[in-house]
Coordinates of N, CA and C in Angstrom, one line a residue:
X1 N 42.8 -26.3 -21.7 CA 44.1 -25.9 -22.3 C 44.6 -24.7 -21.6
X2 N 45.8 -24.8 -21.0 CA 46.3 -23.6 -20.3 C 47.2 -22.7 -21.3
X3 N 47.7 -21.6 -20.8 CA 48.4 -20.7 -21.7 C 49.7 -21.3 -22.3
X4 N 50.4 -22.1 -21.4 CA 51.6 -22.8 -21.9 C 51.3 -23.8 -23.0
X5 N 50.2 -24.5 -22.9 CA 49.8 -25.4 -24.0 C 49.5 -24.7 -25.2
X6 N 48.7 -23.6 -25.1 CA 48.3 -22.8 -26.3 C 49.6 -22.2 -26.9
X7 N 50.5 -21.7 -26.1 CA 51.7 -21.2 -26.7 C 52.5 -22.3 -27.4
X8 N 52.5 -23.5 -26.9 CA 53.2 -24.6 -27.5 C 52.6 -24.9 -28.8
X9 N 51.3 -24.9 -28.9 CA 50.6 -25.2 -30.2 C 51.0 -24.1 -31.2
X10 N 51.0 -22.8 -30.8 CA 51.4 -21.7 -31.7 C 52.8 -21.9 -32.2
X11 N 53.7 -22.3 -31.3 CA 55.1 -22.5 -31.7 C 55.2 -23.6 -32.8
X12 N 54.4 -24.6 -32.7 CA 54.4 -25.7 -33.7 C 54.0 -25.2 -35.0
X13 N 53.0 -24.3 -35.0 CA 52.5 -23.7 -36.3 C 53.6 -22.8 -36.9
X14 N 54.3 -22.0 -36.1 CA 55.4 -21.2 -36.5 C 56.5 -22.0 -37.0
X15 N 56.8 -23.1 -36.3 CA 57.9 -24.0 -36.8 C 57.6 -24.6 -38.1
X16 N 56.4 -25.0 -38.3 CA 56.0 -25.6 -39.6 C 56.2 -24.5 -40.7
X17 N 55.8 -23.3 -40.5 CA 56.0 -22.3 -41.4 C 57.4 -22.0 -41.7
X18 N 58.3 -21.9 -40.7 CA 59.7 -21.6 -40.9 C 60.3 -22.7 -41.7
X19 N 59.9 -24.0 -41.4 CA 60.5 -25.1 -42.2 C 60.2 -25.0 -43.6
X20 N 58.9 -24.8 -43.9 CA 58.5 -24.7 -45.3 C 59.1 -23.5 -46.0
X21 N 59.2 -22.3 -45.3 CA 59.9 -21.2 -45.9 C 61.3 -21.5 -46.2
X22 N 62.0 -22.2 -45.3 CA 63.4 -22.5 -45.5 C 63.6 -23.4 -46.7
X23 N 62.6 -24.3 -46.9 CA 62.7 -25.2 -48.1 C 62.5 -24.4 -49.4
X24 N 61.6 -23.5 -49.4 CA 61.3 -22.7 -50.5 C 62.5 -21.8 -50.9
X25 N 63.1 -21.2 -49.9 CA 64.2 -20.2 -50.1 C 65.5 -20.9 -50.1
X26 N 65.5 -22.2 -49.9 CA 66.8 -23.0 -49.9 C 67.7 -22.5 -48.8
X27 N 67.1 -22.2 -47.6 CA 67.8 -21.7 -46.5 C 67.8 -22.8 -45.4
X28 N 68.9 -23.6 -45.3 CA 68.9 -24.7 -44.4 C 68.9 -24.3 -43.0
X29 N 69.4 -23.1 -42.6 CA 69.4 -22.6 -41.3 C 68.0 -22.4 -40.8
X30 N 67.2 -21.7 -41.6 CA 65.8 -21.4 -41.3 C 65.0 -22.7 -41.2
X31 N 65.3 -23.6 -42.1 CA 64.6 -24.9 -42.1 C 64.9 -25.7 -40.8
X32 N 66.1 -25.7 -40.3 CA 66.5 -26.4 -39.1 C 65.9 -25.7 -37.9
X33 N 65.9 -24.3 -37.9 CA 65.3 -23.5 -36.9 C 63.8 -23.9 -36.7
X34 N 63.2 -24.1 -37.8 CA 61.7 -24.5 -37.8 C 61.5 -25.8 -37.2
X35 N 62.4 -26.7 -37.5 CA 62.3 -28.1 -36.8 C 62.5 -27.9 -35.3
X36 N 63.4 -27.1 -34.8 CA 63.6 -27.0 -33.4 C 62.4 -26.3 -32.8
X37 N 61.9 -25.2 -33.4 CA 60.8 -24.5 -32.9 C 59.6 -25.5 -32.8
X38 N 59.4 -26.3 -33.7 CA 58.3 -27.3 -33.7 C 58.4 -28.2 -32.5
X39 N 59.7 -28.8 -32.3 CA 59.9 -29.7 -31.2 C 59.7 -29.0 -29.9
X40 N 60.2 -27.7 -29.8 CA 60.0 -27.0 -28.5 C 58.5 -26.8 -28.3
X41 N 57.8 -26.5 -29.3 CA 56.3 -26.3 -29.2 C 55.6 -27.6 -28.7
X42 N 56.0 -28.7 -29.2 CA 55.4 -30.0 -28.8 C 55.7 -30.3 -27.4
X43 N 57.0 -30.0 -26.9 CA 57.3 -30.3 -25.5 C 56.5 -29.3 -24.6
X44 N 56.5 -28.1 -25.0 CA 55.8 -27.1 -24.2 C 54.3 -27.4 -24.1
X45 N 53.7 -27.9 -25.2 CA 52.3 -28.2 -25.2 C 52.0 -29.4 -24.3
X46 N 52.9 -30.4 -24.3 CA 52.7 -31.6 -23.5 C 53.0 -31.4 -22.0
X47 N 54.2 -30.7 -21.8 CA 54.7 -30.6 -20.4 C 54.6 -29.2 -19.8
X48 N 54.2 -28.2 -20.6 CA 54.1 -26.9 -20.1 C 55.4 -26.2 -19.8
X49 N 56.5 -26.6 -20.6 CA 57.8 -26.0 -20.4 C 58.1 -25.1 -21.5
X50 N 58.8 -24.0 -21.2 CA 59.1 -23.0 -22.2 C 60.3 -23.4 -23.0
X51 N 60.6 -22.7 -24.1 CA 61.7 -23.0 -25.0 C 63.0 -22.8 -24.2
X52 N 63.1 -21.9 -23.3 CA 64.3 -21.7 -22.5 C 64.6 -22.8 -21.6
X53 N 63.5 -23.3 -20.9 CA 63.6 -24.5 -20.0 C 64.1 -25.7 -20.8
X54 N 63.6 -25.9 -22.0 CA 64.0 -27.0 -22.9 C 65.5 -26.9 -23.2
X55 N 65.9 -25.7 -23.6 CA 67.3 -25.5 -23.9 C 68.2 -25.8 -22.7
X56 N 67.8 -25.3 -21.5 CA 68.6 -25.6 -20.3 C 68.7 -27.1 -20.0
X57 N 67.6 -27.8 -20.2 CA 67.6 -29.3 -20.0 C 68.5 -30.0 -21.0
X58 N 68.5 -29.5 -22.2 CA 69.4 -30.1 -23.3 C 70.8 -29.9 -22.9
X59 N 71.1 -28.6 -22.5 CA 72.5 -28.3 -22.2 C 73.0 -29.1 -21.0
X60 N 72.2 -29.4 -20.1 CA 72.6 -30.2 -18.9 C 72.9 -31.6 -19.2
X61 N 72.4 -32.1 -20.3 CA 72.7 -33.5 -20.7 C 74.1 -33.7 -21.0

């Protein structure tokens, strides 16, 4: 596992936490942010791309 994959795994954990925290506090923005962080983490873990690279690719579509 390289550092990008490890960082992706960590982002998934943080995304799960944000999503749960958003549900508890009834904060839809934090909950959605957690979903995006988890997705970015999965992509980074699989392909080794950073969150910024993912945002750039989405914007280009």
